[in-house]
Tab-separated table of C-alpha atoms in Angstrom:
chain	number	residue	atom	x	y	z
A	1281	ARG	CA	0.000	0.000	0.000
A	1282	ALA	CA	2.860	2.352	0.773
A	1283	ASP	CA	4.248	1.645	-2.709
A	1284	HIS	CA	0.887	2.440	-4.286
A	1285	ARG	CA	0.715	5.721	-2.378
A	1286	HIS	CA	4.249	6.565	-3.458
A	1287	ASP	CA	3.427	5.775	-7.101
A	1288	GLY	CA	0.281	7.900	-6.896
A	1289	ALA	CA	2.200	10.814	-5.434
A	1290	GLN	CA	4.777	10.532	-8.213
A	1291	MET	CA	2.079	10.538	-10.890
A	1292	THR	CA	0.410	13.579	-9.330
A	1293	ALA	CA	3.729	15.424	-9.145
A	1294	SER	CA	4.505	14.449	-12.743
A	1295	ARG	CA	1.169	15.793	-13.988
A	1296	ALA	CA	1.670	19.006	-12.032
A	1297	GLY	CA	5.101	19.376	-13.618
A	1298	VAL	CA	3.701	18.899	-17.121
A	1299	SER	CA	0.969	21.457	-16.423
A	1300	ALA	CA	3.492	23.951	-15.087
A	1301	ARG	CA	5.635	23.571	-18.216
A	1302	ARG	CA	2.806	24.386	-20.617
A	1303	PRO	CA	2.958	27.991	-21.870
A	1304	VAL	CA	0.469	30.239	-20.128
A	1305	ILE	CA	-2.365	32.209	-21.677
A	1306	LEU	CA	-3.041	35.020	-19.231
A	1307	LEU	CA	-6.563	36.440	-19.327
A	1308	THR	CA	-7.442	39.415	-17.165
A	1309	GLY	CA	-10.472	41.549	-16.508
A	1310	PHE	CA	-11.070	44.487	-14.233
A	1311	GLY	CA	-13.052	44.719	-11.040
A	1312	ALA	CA	-15.701	47.261	-10.179
A	1313	PHE	CA	-15.157	50.985	-10.554
A	1314	PRO	CA	-17.345	54.092	-10.220
A	1315	GLY	CA	-20.477	53.587	-12.313
A	1316	VAL	CA	-19.782	49.883	-12.977
A	1317	PRO	CA	-20.629	47.816	-9.867
A	1318	VAL	CA	-20.109	44.489	-11.669
A	1319	ASN	CA	-17.520	44.361	-14.429
A	1320	ALA	CA	-18.335	42.063	-17.349
A	1321	SER	CA	-14.690	41.946	-18.412
A	1322	TRP	CA	-13.683	39.854	-15.392
A	1323	LEU	CA	-16.655	37.516	-15.812
A	1324	LEU	CA	-15.695	36.991	-19.451
A	1325	ALA	CA	-12.044	36.320	-18.561
A	1326	GLU	CA	-13.160	33.580	-16.134
A	1327	ARG	CA	-15.499	31.936	-18.627
A	1328	LEU	CA	-12.974	32.210	-21.403
A	1329	ALA	CA	-10.236	30.531	-19.360
A	1330	ASP	CA	-12.524	27.568	-18.710
A	1331	ALA	CA	-13.411	27.233	-22.394
A	1332	ALA	CA	-9.816	27.735	-23.552
A	1333	ALA	CA	-8.536	24.869	-21.412
A	1334	SER	CA	-10.153	22.321	-23.743
A	1335	ARG	CA	-9.723	24.343	-26.962
A	1336	PHE	CA	-5.969	24.803	-26.420
A	1337	PRO	CA	-4.712	21.724	-24.517
A	1338	GLY	CA	-1.077	22.606	-25.181
A	1339	TYR	CA	-1.458	25.792	-23.143
A	1340	ARG	CA	-2.413	26.631	-19.569
A	1341	PRO	CA	-5.085	29.355	-19.566
A	1342	ILE	CA	-5.401	31.277	-16.330
A	1343	ALA	CA	-7.781	34.115	-15.455
A	1344	ARG	CA	-6.937	36.787	-12.924
A	1345	PRO	CA	-8.841	39.921	-11.828
A	1346	LEU	CA	-7.091	43.267	-11.799
A	1347	PRO	CA	-7.966	46.131	-9.462
A	1348	THR	CA	-9.316	49.171	-11.238
A	1349	GLU	CA	-6.678	51.350	-9.641
A	1350	TRP	CA	-4.048	53.575	-11.216
A	1351	ARG	CA	-1.177	52.247	-9.101
A	1352	ALA	CA	-2.286	48.750	-8.170
A	1353	ALA	CA	-3.243	47.452	-11.633
A	1354	PRO	CA	0.208	47.811	-13.290
A	1355	ALA	CA	1.858	46.383	-10.163
A	1356	ALA	CA	-0.490	43.387	-10.179
A	1357	LEU	CA	0.202	42.775	-13.854
A	1358	ALA	CA	3.958	42.911	-13.284
A	1359	ASP	CA	3.583	40.283	-10.554
A	1360	LEU	CA	1.520	38.047	-12.842
A	1361	ASN	CA	4.061	38.342	-15.651
A	1362	GLY	CA	6.849	37.506	-13.262
A	1363	GLU	CA	5.026	34.482	-11.893
A	1364	HIS	CA	3.679	33.023	-15.135
A	1365	ARG	CA	5.795	34.466	-17.994
A	1366	PRO	CA	2.803	34.129	-20.370
A	1367	ALA	CA	3.105	33.348	-24.043
A	1368	LEU	CA	-0.004	35.464	-24.575
A	1369	ALA	CA	-1.668	38.053	-22.380
A	1370	LEU	CA	-5.139	39.234	-23.324
A	1371	HIS	CA	-6.616	41.936	-21.160
A	1372	PHE	CA	-10.324	42.762	-21.230
A	1373	GLY	CA	-12.188	45.879	-20.215
A	1374	VAL	CA	-15.624	47.407	-20.710
A	1375	SER	CA	-16.573	50.406	-22.802
A	1376	SER	CA	-19.894	52.153	-23.285
A	1377	ARG	CA	-18.747	52.909	-26.850
A	1378	ALA	CA	-18.280	49.249	-27.790
A	1379	ASN	CA	-20.993	47.427	-29.724
A	1380	GLY	CA	-19.044	44.172	-29.990
A	1381	PHE	CA	-15.344	43.407	-29.670
A	1382	ASN	CA	-13.155	46.513	-29.946
A	1383	ILE	CA	-9.640	45.193	-30.546
A	1384	GLU	CA	-7.196	47.868	-29.463
A	1385	ALA	CA	-4.425	48.561	-31.967
A	1386	ARG	CA	-2.350	50.761	-29.675
A	1387	ALA	CA	-1.989	52.359	-26.268
A	1388	ARG	CA	-1.619	56.116	-25.775
A	1389	ASN	CA	0.608	57.896	-23.285
A	1390	VAL	CA	-2.215	59.791	-21.619
A	1391	CYS	CA	-4.235	59.646	-18.403
A	1392	ALA	CA	-7.586	61.293	-17.815
A	1393	PRO	CA	-8.128	63.009	-14.443
A	1394	SER	CA	-10.678	60.347	-13.468
A	1395	ILE	CA	-10.891	58.661	-10.096
A	1396	ASP	CA	-10.277	54.943	-9.783
A	1397	ALA	CA	-12.028	52.369	-7.586
A	1398	CYS	CA	-10.232	53.802	-4.538
A	1399	GLY	CA	-11.127	57.379	-5.357
A	1400	GLU	CA	-7.570	58.189	-6.455
A	1401	LEU	CA	-6.505	60.272	-9.447
A	1402	PRO	CA	-3.573	59.433	-11.732
A	1403	ALA	CA	-0.214	60.845	-10.694
A	1404	ALA	CA	0.168	62.828	-13.930
A	1405	ALA	CA	-1.506	63.609	-17.241
A	1406	CYS	CA	0.713	61.046	-18.963
A	1407	ILE	CA	1.695	57.482	-18.126
A	1408	ALA	CA	5.430	57.832	-18.761
A	1409	GLU	CA	7.011	61.274	-18.831
A	1410	ASN	CA	9.595	60.367	-21.465
A	1411	GLY	CA	7.687	57.517	-23.059
A	1412	PRO	CA	6.435	57.270	-26.658
A	1413	ASP	CA	3.100	58.871	-27.499
A	1414	HIS	CA	1.737	55.586	-28.877
A	1415	VAL	CA	2.719	51.935	-28.572
A	1416	PRO	CA	1.284	49.261	-30.930
A	1417	ALA	CA	-0.294	46.103	-29.564
A	1418	SER	CA	1.684	42.935	-30.257
A	1419	ILE	CA	-1.221	40.832	-31.504
A	1420	PRO	CA	-2.491	40.766	-35.135
A	1421	VAL	CA	-5.359	43.185	-34.606
A	1422	ARG	CA	-6.663	43.432	-38.167
A	1423	ARG	CA	-6.486	39.692	-38.749
A	1424	ILE	CA	-8.471	39.108	-35.560
A	1425	VAL	CA	-11.179	41.561	-36.633
A	1426	GLU	CA	-11.376	39.997	-40.098
A	1427	ARG	CA	-11.822	36.551	-38.566
A	1428	LEU	CA	-14.523	37.668	-36.153
A	1429	ARG	CA	-16.455	39.486	-38.875
A	1430	ALA	CA	-16.236	36.411	-41.123
A	1431	LEU	CA	-17.998	34.526	-38.326
A	1432	GLY	CA	-20.684	37.194	-38.079
A	1433	ILE	CA	-19.380	38.548	-34.764
A	1434	ALA	CA	-19.385	42.304	-34.260
A	1435	ALA	CA	-15.787	43.542	-34.143
A	1436	GLU	CA	-13.862	46.743	-34.809
A	1437	VAL	CA	-10.257	47.880	-34.928
A	1438	SER	CA	-9.868	50.618	-32.330
A	1439	ARG	CA	-7.013	53.131	-32.298
A	1440	ASP	CA	-8.232	54.838	-29.142
A	1441	ALA	CA	-8.286	52.741	-25.969
A	1442	GLY	CA	-9.518	55.732	-24.007
A	1443	SER	CA	-7.577	57.466	-21.271
A	1444	TYR	CA	-8.606	55.455	-18.218
A	1445	LEU	CA	-7.232	52.251	-16.678
A	1446	CYS	CA	-7.708	50.087	-19.786
A	1447	ASN	CA	-5.388	52.236	-21.851
A	1448	ALA	CA	-2.951	52.672	-18.969
A	1449	LEU	CA	-2.702	48.933	-18.376
A	1450	LEU	CA	-2.036	48.245	-22.043
A	1451	TYR	CA	0.615	50.978	-22.161
A	1452	HIS	CA	2.362	49.566	-19.093
A	1453	ALA	CA	2.171	46.030	-20.494
A	1454	LEU	CA	3.712	47.038	-23.815
A	1455	THR	CA	6.440	49.298	-22.422
A	1456	ALA	CA	7.642	47.153	-19.531
A	1457	ASP	CA	11.395	47.032	-19.053
A	1458	PRO	CA	12.754	44.365	-21.463
A	1459	ALA	CA	14.846	43.034	-18.594
A	1460	THR	CA	11.691	42.119	-16.647
A	1461	PRO	CA	9.296	39.265	-17.493
A	1462	ARG	CA	6.437	40.140	-19.811
A	1463	ALA	CA	4.124	38.377	-22.229
A	1464	ALA	CA	5.467	37.419	-25.643
A	1465	ARG	CA	2.262	38.815	-27.152
A	1466	THR	CA	-0.038	41.345	-25.535
A	1467	GLY	CA	-3.406	42.718	-26.526
A	1468	PHE	CA	-6.382	44.541	-25.104
A	1469	VAL	CA	-10.036	43.979	-25.964
A	1470	HIS	CA	-12.949	46.197	-25.027
A	1471	ILE	CA	-16.384	44.620	-24.710
A	1472	PRO	CA	-19.712	46.419	-24.229
A	1473	THR	CA	-20.472	47.645	-20.732
A	1474	ALA	CA	-24.041	46.638	-21.538
A	1475	LEU	CA	-23.083	42.955	-21.703
A	1476	ILE	CA	-24.153	42.712	-18.116
A	1477	ASP	CA	-26.576	44.505	-15.851
A	1478	ALA	CA	-25.119	43.644	-12.444
A	1479	LYS	CA	-26.203	39.985	-12.773
A	1480	PRO	CA	-23.610	37.450	-13.973
A	1481	GLU	CA	-26.283	34.965	-15.038
A	1482	ARG	CA	-27.877	37.395	-17.497
A	1483	ALA	CA	-27.712	35.774	-20.941
A	1484	ALA	CA	-27.689	38.810	-23.203
A	1485	CYS	CA	-27.412	42.554	-23.289
A	1486	GLU	CA	-30.428	44.578	-22.414
A	1487	ARG	CA	-29.518	47.476	-24.656
A	1488	PRO	CA	-30.404	46.941	-28.334
A	1489	ALA	CA	-27.093	48.532	-29.374
A	1490	CYS	CA	-25.091	45.721	-27.775
A	1491	GLY	CA	-23.890	43.226	-30.373
A	1492	LEU	CA	-22.737	40.474	-27.988
A	1493	ASP	CA	-24.338	37.930	-25.709
A	1494	TRP	CA	-22.370	35.654	-23.367
A	1495	GLU	CA	-22.212	32.700	-25.748
A	1496	THR	CA	-20.929	34.877	-28.588
A	1497	ALA	CA	-18.505	36.648	-26.260
A	1498	VAL	CA	-16.903	33.350	-25.237
A	1499	SER	CA	-16.793	31.889	-28.757
A	1500	GLY	CA	-15.399	35.156	-30.110
A	1501	GLY	CA	-12.851	35.260	-27.317
A	1502	LEU	CA	-11.630	31.796	-28.280
A	1503	GLU	CA	-11.135	32.978	-31.854
A	1504	ILE	CA	-9.169	35.986	-30.623
A	1505	ILE	CA	-6.866	33.664	-28.677
A	1506	ALA	CA	-6.456	31.333	-31.657
A	1507	ILE	CA	-5.449	34.097	-34.056
A	1508	ALA	CA	-3.191	35.743	-31.491
A	1509	LEU	CA	-1.394	32.427	-31.008
A	1510	GLY	CA	-1.100	31.918	-34.761
A	1511	ARG	CA	-3.377	28.885	-34.662
A	1512	PRO	CA	-5.416	27.923	-37.757
A	1513	ALA	CA	-9.105	28.745	-37.776
A	1514	VAL	CA	-11.420	25.832	-36.970
């Protein structure tokens, strides 16, 4: 019996080792912030990680929430990159301007004087005093949008990620010190704020302008991951 227990422990450790060696797909969403008590981006990241585990067995999808805070969000992302060294990082946020998937083509070096979830303002009007004005995302934005539209899923290329935490997080992710761990590929996706109305079980948007429901959001998210990883369409 002791031998059987030893063998079982070895098998468990072996499986854990294999899982740890698989490249990570990091999926993040934001928590609540003023005006958005329940953030659909985090709920989508969770659901997408579950679905991606079977769609991409060679990878280890993980979902993590990020605080909607000017200082804490970049710090949390740096910790996640250091811990997981992801092959792909896809960050999700909500936008009242989005009808479907808005795939962000770039981040801008700008911060709006808007309070975060802790009531704090950004430290300055820009993210990095001597940083570039714009930084391109490192995922194939146009190819992703073309694929989603071919499937009948609402999608747009966006060149303006706003000036709140979504844009700031993407800028930090793309301009991290090359000497520190960061994702091989990084992108940001805005989804409609209207995807949820404070109830995670709600199946579809209440507003007619919203072009996504939860099923389409997850299936579209899987396609975004596939194209970002350079995987063939299925």
